[in-house]
Each structure stands twice: as structure tokens, then as C-alpha cells.
Amino acid sequence: LVAAVVPPLSLAEKMALTQQALDLARARGITTVQDAWASEAEMEVYAALADAGKLKMRVRATLASEIVDDEAEYERLIDLRARFANHPLIRANAVKLFSDGVIEYPTQTAAMITPYLDGKGNETANYGERYFEQDILNAYVARLDAEGFTVHTHSIGDFTTRAVLDAHQAAREQNGETDNRHQISHLQVVDPADFARFAELGVIANMQLFWALPDVYTIDAVQPYLQPERHKLMYPAGSLVRAGALLAGGSDWPVDVF
């Protein structure tokens, strides 16, 4: 309700705020950032900063998109990538998808293989949200892979991580092996049966391990609501590495600390 009446920011205001964020990154020695949810409007901000000589940062944009098998959407993404194809600082060759939500109580929109508990050890009928149909996800990932995009997927729950790996497997069967360096981000809970599939499919595990620290959001808001064997599987970075996965560290700023 509030967002509907907040006056939109001008391009100059967006540029100034983005410059503040990039200054924070530069102050810590960071020379390249990956924007994991970049709309066309945000790409205009990066381009304007670059045109003004103020970007001074390499930006790898993962373009905001929905999970749809739609020719118009593929053409939009391809055209947006082409706009920055020869840019010295900006790349737009990745696409960001959301496959589920978050795991913390009371939201519990992360999609799980086993149901959430009620906080007292009893199973509920809640398995989290399903944001896609598997056949559409398969077609979408396969087409993006064929077009040479990196697919960067938000996945918190073990159900969606398996479904996304299934989509990458279907893409590989259709397109053969590529070097598109697809990523699944967050990976709060991963089923052990899927550990080895990251290496097998060449999918990078993009993890935010600051979140793995014991805190209210990992203990109080999660532990009473997950099957004990699932809670033990939270942020299984070591298990993924031992299974041959390549890990990438991400901050998820500004959701997380820088």
C-alpha cells in the first residue's frame, strides 16, 4: 500500500544511491560485483553511471526474469544482453530465477521434500511454495542454456534444489555439455542424494555461509519447524565440496551484511 504512493526516484537519485553502494564495495577492495536481480531499469542506471565515467566497477548482471517458456521473454533477454555485448564494464549474460521463497517461520515458502513441523514435533501439511511447473522449468533452463546464458537460481529448500538440478540435467541431455557456469544460490537445505549432482552437471553452489552461523534466524525460526535430519543438512558446504562441487561465496548484500 505504501509502495504504491511513494514517488519514484529520478535517474539521478538512483545513480547517486547506486554510487554509494559501489563505493562501499570499492572500499573493501572489490572490483567486480554480480547483481543477482537486475531489471531493465537498473541496467539503465549502470549504463548511465558508465557513460558519466562514474561506474569504476565491473558489473555482471543477472537479468530479472520469470519462469516462463515464452518466445517474447527469450527475445527480451537476448536483446538486453546484446545491448551490453561489447561494454567494457557491464555484462548482461546471466538470468536470475526464483524457484522458492524462504525457510524461516512463519513465512515458510521454501519448498521442502518433507513437510514443515508445527514447532512441537508434529508434521503439518505445509511443504512450502511451488513457484513453477517442472516441464516449464525444464524448457526454460534448456533454452537459456542453448542461448549461452548463465542461469542463476534462488533455491532455499531441498525440493527446489532437486527440481533445478533436474532441469539442468534435462538441458544437458538436450544441448550437450556447455561452459555456461550455471549457479544455484543459497542452498540452505540440500538432500544428500543431490550432493554429487552439482559436479556431475557442472552447476556451481553459490552459498552465503555467514547465514550458517547459529543465530535466531537459523535456530529459533528454523530448528523447531524442520525434521531433525533436515536441520542437520543446513548449508552443507563441506559435504558439497567432498562430493566434488565448485563453491562460490556470495554476500547477498543488502539482505546480508557486506
XYZ file of C-alpha atoms in Angstrom:
258
model
C 0.000 0.000 0.000
C 2.802 2.404 0.864
C 4.904 1.497 -2.168
C 2.017 2.478 -4.438
C 2.161 6.112 -3.280
C 5.906 6.594 -2.784
C 7.162 8.952 -5.512
C 9.505 7.179 -7.944
C 13.178 8.048 -7.764
C 14.678 10.039 -10.586
C 17.542 8.576 -12.613
C 19.936 10.993 -10.900
C 18.766 9.809 -7.459
C 19.149 6.152 -8.480
C 22.650 6.878 -9.774
C 23.651 8.570 -6.514
C 22.348 5.697 -4.370
C 23.993 3.077 -6.586
C 27.236 5.032 -6.362
C 27.066 4.802 -2.555
C 26.718 1.017 -2.755
C 29.613 0.688 -5.217
C 31.765 2.953 -3.034
C 31.225 0.509 -0.149
C 32.380 -2.350 -2.361
C 35.419 -0.482 -3.654
C 36.432 0.478 -0.114
C 36.801 -3.255 0.601
C 38.923 -3.948 -2.442
C 36.107 -5.387 -4.539
C 36.480 -4.702 -8.265
C 33.648 -6.841 -9.671
C 30.092 -7.326 -8.415
C 27.324 -9.625 -9.540
C 23.897 -8.028 -9.381
C 21.664 -11.036 -8.821
C 18.350 -9.376 -9.756
C 18.813 -6.703 -12.396
C 15.759 -5.212 -14.072
C 15.897 -3.205 -17.291
C 15.521 -0.038 -15.211
C 18.527 -0.975 -13.103
C 20.567 -1.720 -16.222
C 19.841 1.861 -17.315
C 21.350 3.091 -14.036
C 24.560 1.107 -14.560
C 24.779 2.334 -18.143
C 24.258 5.951 -17.090
C 26.984 5.659 -14.442
C 29.342 4.183 -17.010
C 28.532 6.923 -19.539
C 29.296 9.526 -16.865
C 32.616 7.870 -16.023
C 31.396 7.045 -12.505
C 30.902 3.286 -12.572
C 34.539 2.267 -11.908
C 33.373 -1.275 -11.219
C 32.845 -4.377 -13.332
C 29.184 -5.376 -13.085
C 27.945 -8.830 -14.036
C 24.157 -8.527 -14.205
C 21.831 -11.476 -13.821
C 18.692 -10.293 -15.550
C 15.425 -10.479 -13.636
C 13.001 -12.925 -15.214
C 10.075 -15.227 -14.530
C 9.958 -18.974 -15.186
C 8.035 -18.979 -18.457
C 8.547 -20.825 -21.722
C 7.748 -17.782 -23.816
C 9.421 -16.609 -27.021
C 8.855 -12.941 -26.200
C 10.729 -13.339 -22.907
C 13.651 -15.098 -24.586
C 13.862 -12.318 -27.169
C 13.731 -9.636 -24.442
C 16.639 -11.246 -22.589
C 18.670 -11.752 -25.767
C 18.125 -8.123 -26.821
C 19.111 -6.839 -23.377
C 22.280 -8.930 -23.430
C 23.137 -7.637 -26.901
C 22.800 -4.054 -25.702
C 25.827 -4.603 -23.452
C 27.679 -7.164 -25.567
C 30.790 -5.011 -26.120
C 30.618 -2.905 -22.971
C 33.964 -2.588 -21.184
C 32.470 -2.819 -17.666
C 28.957 -4.317 -17.892
C 27.926 -7.856 -18.820
C 24.297 -8.959 -19.050
C 24.790 -12.612 -19.908
C 23.050 -14.276 -16.959
C 19.418 -14.712 -15.923
C 18.042 -14.887 -12.373
C 15.131 -17.128 -11.374
C 13.326 -17.601 -8.067
C 12.334 -21.233 -7.534
C 11.020 -20.827 -3.972
C 10.952 -18.453 -1.001
C 12.466 -18.598 2.497
C 12.537 -21.271 5.163
C 12.131 -19.223 8.363
C 8.939 -19.361 10.439
C 6.310 -18.029 9.960
C 6.873 -17.449 6.227
C 7.988 -20.987 5.275
C 7.748 -20.534 1.499
C 10.914 -22.563 0.809
C 9.874 -25.789 -0.922
C 10.762 -28.930 1.027
C 10.781 -32.658 0.290
C 9.360 -33.369 3.751
C 6.665 -31.206 5.402
C 7.355 -28.489 7.933
C 6.707 -29.255 11.593
C 4.372 -27.266 13.835
C 7.087 -26.314 16.332
C 6.124 -29.175 18.658
C 7.451 -32.049 16.570
C 4.263 -32.762 14.635
C 4.117 -32.829 10.850
C 1.936 -30.262 9.076
C 0.541 -30.301 5.548
C 2.872 -27.450 4.546
C 5.637 -28.322 2.076
C 6.310 -24.698 1.160
C 5.579 -22.920 -2.109
C 5.895 -24.290 -5.638
C 6.719 -21.409 -7.977
C 6.841 -23.408 -11.233
C 5.794 -26.443 -13.227
C 8.690 -28.847 -13.810
C 8.165 -29.162 -17.556
C 8.140 -25.378 -17.975
C 11.265 -25.027 -15.826
C 12.986 -27.708 -17.914
C 12.114 -25.979 -21.180
C 13.116 -22.564 -19.833
C 16.502 -23.648 -18.482
C 17.250 -25.658 -21.632
C 16.503 -22.673 -23.880
C 18.594 -20.257 -21.793
C 21.427 -22.789 -21.754
C 21.203 -23.174 -25.533
C 21.309 -19.396 -25.925
C 24.509 -19.221 -23.862
C 23.119 -17.628 -20.713
C 24.261 -18.470 -17.206
C 21.183 -19.493 -15.206
C 21.365 -18.252 -11.603
C 18.567 -19.752 -9.500
C 17.494 -18.869 -5.967
C 16.778 -22.119 -4.126
C 16.452 -22.470 -0.361
C 14.625 -25.790 0.037
C 15.762 -29.273 -0.921
C 12.714 -29.834 -3.154
C 13.504 -26.907 -5.426
C 17.236 -27.627 -5.492
C 16.465 -31.114 -6.775
C 13.979 -29.728 -9.307
C 16.510 -27.176 -10.588
C 19.197 -29.862 -10.876
C 16.657 -31.966 -12.794
C 16.154 -29.027 -15.156
C 19.906 -28.690 -15.704
C 20.114 -32.426 -16.357
C 17.363 -32.137 -18.959
C 19.188 -29.172 -20.525
C 22.425 -31.148 -20.744
C 20.642 -34.079 -22.354
C 19.161 -31.690 -24.928
C 22.104 -29.328 -25.522
C 25.152 -31.359 -24.569
C 27.822 -30.107 -22.168
C 28.379 -26.328 -22.152
C 30.556 -23.929 -20.166
C 27.749 -21.604 -19.091
C 28.637 -21.953 -15.382
C 25.116 -22.158 -14.025
C 24.613 -21.396 -10.341
C 22.161 -22.337 -7.626
C 22.205 -19.753 -4.872
C 21.678 -20.083 -1.089
C 21.199 -23.873 -0.782
C 20.022 -23.756 2.811
C 18.966 -27.418 2.735
C 20.215 -29.940 0.146
C 19.266 -33.610 0.144
C 22.381 -35.865 0.323
C 21.228 -37.693 -2.809
C 21.847 -34.453 -4.709
C 25.337 -33.581 -3.400
C 27.218 -35.293 -6.233
C 24.911 -33.917 -8.940
C 26.458 -30.441 -8.740
C 29.802 -31.721 -10.003
C 28.166 -34.118 -12.454
C 26.140 -31.309 -14.038
C 28.717 -28.532 -13.711
C 26.414 -26.437 -11.516
C 28.154 -24.033 -9.124
C 26.980 -23.900 -5.489
C 26.681 -20.183 -4.688
C 26.450 -20.070 -0.889
C 26.155 -17.339 1.748
C 27.894 -19.010 4.654
C 27.523 -16.048 7.001
C 23.954 -17.336 7.356
C 25.242 -20.682 8.619
C 26.250 -19.096 11.940
C 23.959 -20.056 14.832
C 21.523 -17.189 15.350
C 17.809 -16.554 15.856
C 17.151 -16.993 12.137
C 18.923 -20.374 11.962
C 17.862 -21.760 15.351
C 14.698 -20.165 16.753
C 12.984 -19.575 13.397
C 14.029 -22.848 11.761
C 15.044 -25.730 14.036
C 11.633 -26.413 15.675
C 9.966 -26.463 12.256
C 12.194 -28.889 10.327
C 12.681 -32.619 10.573
C 15.879 -33.070 12.664
C 17.710 -34.789 9.803
C 16.835 -31.834 7.562
C 18.103 -29.245 10.057
C 21.432 -31.085 10.205
C 21.730 -30.596 6.434
C 21.624 -26.794 6.554
C 24.299 -25.091 4.429
C 26.184 -28.341 3.655
C 29.237 -26.657 2.127
C 31.701 -29.292 3.299
C 29.560 -32.140 2.002
C 29.213 -30.446 -1.379
C 32.969 -29.893 -1.638
C 33.691 -33.501 -0.721
C 31.240 -34.534 -3.447
C 33.241 -32.515 -5.974
C 31.109 -29.367 -6.192
C 32.615 -25.987 -7.009
C 31.591 -23.372 -4.434
C 31.249 -19.634 -4.959
C 30.932 -17.284 -1.998
C 28.288 -14.577 -2.194
C 27.219 -11.889 0.264
C 23.598 -11.420 -0.912
C 24.049 -7.795 0.169
C 21.951 -5.836 1.138
C 19.911 -8.731 2.577
C 23.084 -9.798 4.368
C 25.965 -7.769 5.794
C 28.553 -6.635 3.257
